[in-house]
């Protein structure tokens, strides 16, 4: 991808402000959930909803607050595909991999998306513009295969339509930065 992006890159050094904001969001999530039964999953969801991912630095304070080992927290984060350990791209592309979509070629569509964006599932394009995730049903089983880009669901997706969608999104993003 060549479009410009103002998103942080995976290899960007986090500023003191970024780190402080992350620590604040993690501390606030701990405050909201730590005393509740079964706090770990809601707490992890809360942090990811606020930061877009679960930074490595979130594991220790969460483990300490819930009286768990770091390995236990890390194990839960890595067990659920939903949780991201790296920031996603600015535009999240989710390709449905549930049964109805699989039967209509969504595996090949995901492979196409990986090649087109140059990243693996759960990764993001080099320019940080797109994040790529599998998803398990978007409510469009009768119109499979389905993808979701940002907030919008697209049914009966093909590789050609997906290319056009990605190109249009990259073009609008480039226009926004000029
Ligand atoms: S299985 Fe893909 S939308 Fe339901």
PDB file of C-alpha atoms and ligand atoms in Angstrom:
ATOM      1  CA  UNK A   1       0.000   0.000   0.000  1.00  0.00           C
ATOM      2  CA  UNK A   2       1.295   3.425  -0.924  1.00  0.00           C
ATOM      3  CA  UNK A   3      -1.313   5.696   0.566  1.00  0.00           C
ATOM      4  CA  UNK A   4      -0.126   7.988   3.291  1.00  0.00           C
ATOM      5  CA  UNK A   5      -1.384   7.453   6.797  1.00  0.00           C
ATOM      6  CA  UNK A   6      -1.148   9.381  10.005  1.00  0.00           C
ATOM      7  CA  UNK A   7      -1.523   6.195  12.053  1.00  0.00           C
ATOM      8  CA  UNK A   8       1.338   5.026  14.245  1.00  0.00           C
ATOM      9  CA  UNK A   9       3.429   2.281  12.594  1.00  0.00           C
ATOM     10  CA  UNK A  10       4.337  -0.981  14.269  1.00  0.00           C
ATOM     11  CA  UNK A  11       7.965   0.106  14.446  1.00  0.00           C
ATOM     12  CA  UNK A  12       7.199   3.645  15.595  1.00  0.00           C
ATOM     13  CA  UNK A  13       8.708   4.531  18.954  1.00  0.00           C
ATOM     14  CA  UNK A  14       5.903   5.359  21.382  1.00  0.00           C
ATOM     15  CA  UNK A  15       6.111   8.839  22.860  1.00  0.00           C
ATOM     16  CA  UNK A  16       5.953   9.520  26.598  1.00  0.00           C
ATOM     17  CA  UNK A  17       2.443  10.865  25.956  1.00  0.00           C
ATOM     18  CA  UNK A  18       1.354   7.609  24.265  1.00  0.00           C
ATOM     19  CA  UNK A  19       2.725   5.531  27.114  1.00  0.00           C
ATOM     20  CA  UNK A  20       1.094   7.747  29.753  1.00  0.00           C
ATOM     21  CA  UNK A  21      -2.263   7.637  27.933  1.00  0.00           C
ATOM     22  CA  UNK A  22      -2.071   3.837  27.677  1.00  0.00           C
ATOM     23  CA  UNK A  23      -1.167   3.482  31.350  1.00  0.00           C
ATOM     24  CA  UNK A  24      -4.060   5.755  32.263  1.00  0.00           C
ATOM     25  CA  UNK A  25      -6.537   3.751  30.154  1.00  0.00           C
ATOM     26  CA  UNK A  26      -5.301   0.477  31.661  1.00  0.00           C
ATOM     27  CA  UNK A  27      -5.516   1.840  35.215  1.00  0.00           C
ATOM     28  CA  UNK A  28      -9.047   3.134  34.580  1.00  0.00           C
ATOM     29  CA  UNK A  29     -10.148  -0.250  33.181  1.00  0.00           C
ATOM     30  CA  UNK A  30      -8.682  -2.015  36.214  1.00  0.00           C
ATOM     31  CA  UNK A  31     -10.553   0.385  38.470  1.00  0.00           C
ATOM     32  CA  UNK A  32     -13.828  -0.362  36.660  1.00  0.00           C
ATOM     33  CA  UNK A  33     -13.538  -4.148  36.640  1.00  0.00           C
ATOM     34  CA  UNK A  34     -11.047  -5.504  39.170  1.00  0.00           C
ATOM     35  CA  UNK A  35     -13.530  -5.988  42.006  1.00  0.00           C
ATOM     36  CA  UNK A  36     -16.115  -7.817  39.908  1.00  0.00           C
ATOM     37  CA  UNK A  37     -16.304 -11.595  39.621  1.00  0.00           C
ATOM     38  CA  UNK A  38     -14.877 -12.919  36.357  1.00  0.00           C
ATOM     39  CA  UNK A  39     -13.153  -9.601  35.762  1.00  0.00           C
ATOM     40  CA  UNK A  40     -10.419 -10.682  33.363  1.00  0.00           C
ATOM     41  CA  UNK A  41     -12.319 -10.906  30.067  1.00  0.00           C
ATOM     42  CA  UNK A  42     -14.377  -7.709  30.528  1.00  0.00           C
ATOM     43  CA  UNK A  43     -11.228  -5.899  31.604  1.00  0.00           C
ATOM     44  CA  UNK A  44      -9.293  -7.047  28.525  1.00  0.00           C
ATOM     45  CA  UNK A  45     -12.198  -6.045  26.278  1.00  0.00           C
ATOM     46  CA  UNK A  46     -12.344  -2.644  27.943  1.00  0.00           C
ATOM     47  CA  UNK A  47      -8.626  -1.972  27.404  1.00  0.00           C
ATOM     48  CA  UNK A  48      -8.780  -3.094  23.767  1.00  0.00           C
ATOM     49  CA  UNK A  49     -11.903  -1.018  23.100  1.00  0.00           C
ATOM     50  CA  UNK A  50     -10.099   2.058  24.403  1.00  0.00           C
ATOM     51  CA  UNK A  51      -6.605   1.526  22.975  1.00  0.00           C
ATOM     52  CA  UNK A  52      -7.397  -0.602  19.927  1.00  0.00           C
ATOM     53  CA  UNK A  53      -5.128  -3.395  21.213  1.00  0.00           C
ATOM     54  CA  UNK A  54      -3.612  -4.831  24.376  1.00  0.00           C
ATOM     55  CA  UNK A  55      -0.123  -3.388  24.810  1.00  0.00           C
ATOM     56  CA  UNK A  56       2.547  -5.686  26.276  1.00  0.00           C
ATOM     57  CA  UNK A  57       2.686  -3.311  29.234  1.00  0.00           C
ATOM     58  CA  UNK A  58      -0.927  -4.075  30.142  1.00  0.00           C
ATOM     59  CA  UNK A  59      -0.232  -7.656  31.223  1.00  0.00           C
ATOM     60  CA  UNK A  60       1.672  -6.952  34.456  1.00  0.00           C
ATOM     61  CA  UNK A  61      -0.735  -4.414  36.015  1.00  0.00           C
ATOM     62  CA  UNK A  62      -3.771  -6.519  35.072  1.00  0.00           C
ATOM     63  CA  UNK A  63      -2.183  -9.674  36.518  1.00  0.00           C
ATOM     64  CA  UNK A  64      -1.296  -7.841  39.699  1.00  0.00           C
ATOM     65  CA  UNK A  65      -4.750  -6.295  40.110  1.00  0.00           C
ATOM     66  CA  UNK A  66      -6.517  -9.642  39.622  1.00  0.00           C
ATOM     67  CA  UNK A  67      -3.996 -11.662  41.626  1.00  0.00           C
ATOM     68  CA  UNK A  68      -3.126 -13.787  38.598  1.00  0.00           C
ATOM     69  CA  UNK A  69       0.222 -14.670  37.079  1.00  0.00           C
ATOM     70  CA  UNK A  70       1.389 -12.852  33.974  1.00  0.00           C
ATOM     71  CA  UNK A  71       1.369 -16.203  32.174  1.00  0.00           C
ATOM     72  CA  UNK A  72      -2.346 -16.644  32.969  1.00  0.00           C
ATOM     73  CA  UNK A  73      -3.226 -13.216  31.581  1.00  0.00           C
ATOM     74  CA  UNK A  74      -1.006 -13.698  28.550  1.00  0.00           C
ATOM     75  CA  UNK A  75      -2.540 -17.136  27.989  1.00  0.00           C
ATOM     76  CA  UNK A  76      -6.045 -15.662  27.814  1.00  0.00           C
ATOM     77  CA  UNK A  77      -4.931 -12.878  25.468  1.00  0.00           C
ATOM     78  CA  UNK A  78      -3.342 -15.325  23.068  1.00  0.00           C
ATOM     79  CA  UNK A  79      -6.179 -17.883  23.318  1.00  0.00           C
ATOM     80  CA  UNK A  80      -8.884 -15.534  21.983  1.00  0.00           C
ATOM     81  CA  UNK A  81      -8.400 -14.386  18.389  1.00  0.00           C
ATOM     82  CA  UNK A  82     -10.381 -11.280  19.192  1.00  0.00           C
ATOM     83  CA  UNK A  83      -7.555  -9.813  21.241  1.00  0.00           C
ATOM     84  CA  UNK A  84      -4.830  -7.931  19.399  1.00  0.00           C
ATOM     85  CA  UNK A  85      -1.315  -7.457  20.746  1.00  0.00           C
ATOM     86  CA  UNK A  86      -0.390  -4.879  18.096  1.00  0.00           C
ATOM     87  CA  UNK A  87      -2.315  -1.794  17.009  1.00  0.00           C
ATOM     88  CA  UNK A  88      -4.590  -2.495  14.061  1.00  0.00           C
ATOM     89  CA  UNK A  89      -4.690  -0.453  10.872  1.00  0.00           C
ATOM     90  CA  UNK A  90      -6.720   2.714  10.521  1.00  0.00           C
ATOM     91  CA  UNK A  91      -9.386   0.847   8.526  1.00  0.00           C
ATOM     92  CA  UNK A  92     -10.219  -2.597   9.847  1.00  0.00           C
ATOM     93  CA  UNK A  93     -11.081  -5.173   7.183  1.00  0.00           C
ATOM     94  CA  UNK A  94     -12.811  -8.229   8.631  1.00  0.00           C
ATOM     95  CA  UNK A  95     -13.318 -11.247   6.389  1.00  0.00           C
ATOM     96  CA  UNK A  96     -15.944 -13.700   7.563  1.00  0.00           C
ATOM     97  CA  UNK A  97     -14.549 -17.189   8.070  1.00  0.00           C
ATOM     98  CA  UNK A  98     -17.651 -18.868   9.484  1.00  0.00           C
ATOM     99  CA  UNK A  99     -19.289 -21.854   7.819  1.00  0.00           C
ATOM    100  CA  UNK A 100     -21.632 -20.275   5.267  1.00  0.00           C
ATOM    101  CA  UNK A 101     -18.939 -17.912   4.035  1.00  0.00           C
ATOM    102  CA  UNK A 102     -16.339 -20.687   4.014  1.00  0.00           C
ATOM    103  CA  UNK A 103     -18.614 -22.701   1.731  1.00  0.00           C
ATOM    104  CA  UNK A 104     -18.715 -19.734  -0.637  1.00  0.00           C
ATOM    105  CA  UNK A 105     -14.956 -19.240  -0.848  1.00  0.00           C
ATOM    106  CA  UNK A 106     -14.120 -16.935   2.034  1.00  0.00           C
ATOM    107  CA  UNK A 107     -10.885 -18.867   2.662  1.00  0.00           C
ATOM    108  CA  UNK A 108      -9.658 -17.842  -0.782  1.00  0.00           C
ATOM    109  CA  UNK A 109     -10.977 -14.323  -0.180  1.00  0.00           C
ATOM    110  CA  UNK A 110      -8.952 -14.098   3.032  1.00  0.00           C
ATOM    111  CA  UNK A 111      -5.861 -15.355   1.178  1.00  0.00           C
ATOM    112  CA  UNK A 112      -6.480 -12.674  -1.450  1.00  0.00           C
ATOM    113  CA  UNK A 113      -6.836  -9.986   1.235  1.00  0.00           C
ATOM    114  CA  UNK A 114      -3.586 -11.139   2.870  1.00  0.00           C
ATOM    115  CA  UNK A 115      -1.731 -10.918  -0.444  1.00  0.00           C
ATOM    116  CA  UNK A 116      -3.341  -7.601  -1.395  1.00  0.00           C
ATOM    117  CA  UNK A 117      -2.556  -5.946   1.937  1.00  0.00           C
ATOM    118  CA  UNK A 118       0.792  -7.692   2.387  1.00  0.00           C
ATOM    119  CA  UNK A 119       0.036  -8.861   5.908  1.00  0.00           C
ATOM    120  CA  UNK A 120      -1.177 -11.911   7.777  1.00  0.00           C
ATOM    121  CA  UNK A 121      -4.546 -12.216   9.504  1.00  0.00           C
ATOM    122  CA  UNK A 122      -4.424 -10.178  12.735  1.00  0.00           C
ATOM    123  CA  UNK A 123      -1.812  -7.981  11.059  1.00  0.00           C
ATOM    124  CA  UNK A 124      -1.861  -4.682   9.238  1.00  0.00           C
ATOM    125  CA  UNK A 125      -0.597  -3.277   5.990  1.00  0.00           C
ATOM    126  CA  UNK A 126       2.892  -1.738   5.967  1.00  0.00           C
ATOM    127  CA  UNK A 127       1.493   1.780   5.801  1.00  0.00           C
ATOM    128  CA  UNK A 128      -0.783   1.133   8.786  1.00  0.00           C
ATOM    129  CA  UNK A 129      -3.839   1.976   6.704  1.00  0.00           C
ATOM    130  CA  UNK A 130      -5.561  -1.415   6.903  1.00  0.00           C
ATOM    131  CA  UNK A 131      -5.888  -3.985   9.648  1.00  0.00           C
ATOM    132  CA  UNK A 132      -6.963  -7.492   8.662  1.00  0.00           C
ATOM    133  CA  UNK A 133      -8.947  -9.805  10.925  1.00  0.00           C
ATOM    134  CA  UNK A 134     -11.042 -12.941  10.512  1.00  0.00           C
ATOM    135  CA  UNK A 135     -14.549 -12.648  11.885  1.00  0.00           C
ATOM    136  CA  UNK A 136     -17.114 -15.347  12.565  1.00  0.00           C
ATOM    137  CA  UNK A 137     -20.462 -14.371  11.028  1.00  0.00           C
ATOM    138  CA  UNK A 138     -21.567 -10.918  10.005  1.00  0.00           C
ATOM    139  CA  UNK A 139     -25.249 -11.830   9.715  1.00  0.00           C
ATOM    140  CA  UNK A 140     -25.068 -12.114   5.918  1.00  0.00           C
ATOM    141  CA  UNK A 141     -24.957 -15.906   5.618  1.00  0.00           C
ATOM    142  CA  UNK A 142     -27.525 -15.926   2.805  1.00  0.00           C
ATOM    143  CA  UNK A 143     -25.364 -13.499   0.855  1.00  0.00           C
ATOM    144  CA  UNK A 144     -21.967 -15.044   1.545  1.00  0.00           C
ATOM    145  CA  UNK A 145     -19.124 -14.396   1.449  1.00  0.00           C
ATOM    146  CA  UNK A 146     -19.251 -11.252   3.550  1.00  0.00           C
ATOM    147  CA  UNK A 147     -16.659  -8.769   4.731  1.00  0.00           C
ATOM    148  CA  UNK A 148     -16.821  -5.716   6.941  1.00  0.00           C
ATOM    149  CA  UNK A 149     -14.692  -2.644   6.302  1.00  0.00           C
ATOM    150  CA  UNK A 150     -14.876  -0.104   9.080  1.00  0.00           C
ATOM    151  CA  UNK A 151     -18.512   0.003  10.159  1.00  0.00           C
ATOM    152  CA  UNK A 152     -19.986  -1.268   6.899  1.00  0.00           C
ATOM    153  CA  UNK A 153     -20.792  -4.834   5.875  1.00  0.00           C
ATOM    154  CA  UNK A 154     -20.439  -5.911   2.231  1.00  0.00           C
ATOM    155  CA  UNK A 155     -22.115  -9.100   1.016  1.00  0.00           C
ATOM    156  CA  UNK A 156     -21.445 -11.363  -1.999  1.00  0.00           C
ATOM    157  CA  UNK A 157     -17.862 -10.222  -1.989  1.00  0.00           C
ATOM    158  CA  UNK A 158     -15.418 -11.181  -4.717  1.00  0.00           C
ATOM    159  CA  UNK A 159     -11.670 -10.648  -4.999  1.00  0.00           C
ATOM    160  CA  UNK A 160     -12.284  -8.013  -7.680  1.00  0.00           C
ATOM    161  CA  UNK A 161     -14.815  -6.097  -5.571  1.00  0.00           C
ATOM    162  CA  UNK A 162     -12.524  -6.339  -2.566  1.00  0.00           C
ATOM    163  CA  UNK A 163      -9.655  -4.839  -4.582  1.00  0.00           C
ATOM    164  CA  UNK A 164     -11.918  -1.975  -5.655  1.00  0.00           C
ATOM    165  CA  UNK A 165     -13.061  -1.402  -2.069  1.00  0.00           C
ATOM    166  CA  UNK A 166      -9.488  -1.334  -0.775  1.00  0.00           C
ATOM    167  CA  UNK A 167      -8.371   0.983  -3.581  1.00  0.00           C
ATOM    168  CA  UNK A 168     -11.279   3.388  -2.972  1.00  0.00           C
ATOM    169  CA  UNK A 169     -10.568   3.483   0.763  1.00  0.00           C
ATOM    170  CA  UNK A 170      -6.845   4.097   0.173  1.00  0.00           C
ATOM    171  CA  UNK A 171      -7.689   6.874  -2.303  1.00  0.00           C
ATOM    172  CA  UNK A 172     -10.007   8.644   0.143  1.00  0.00           C
ATOM    173  CA  UNK A 173      -7.400   8.318   2.891  1.00  0.00           C
ATOM    174  CA  UNK A 174      -4.737   9.826   0.596  1.00  0.00           C
ATOM    175  CA  UNK A 175      -7.100  12.676  -0.338  1.00  0.00           C
ATOM    176  CA  UNK A 176      -7.685  13.408   3.366  1.00  0.00           C
ATOM    177  CA  UNK A 177      -3.949  13.836   3.972  1.00  0.00           C
ATOM    178  CA  UNK A 178      -3.275  16.194   1.048  1.00  0.00           C
TER     179      UNK A 178
HETATM  180  S1  LIG B   1     -21.206 -17.080   7.951  1.00  0.00           S
HETATM  181 FE1  LIG B   1     -20.376 -15.298   7.048  1.00  0.00          FE
HETATM  182  S2  LIG B   1     -21.966 -13.868   7.359  1.00  0.00           S
HETATM  183 FE2  LIG B   1     -22.675 -15.617   8.424  1.00  0.00          FE
END
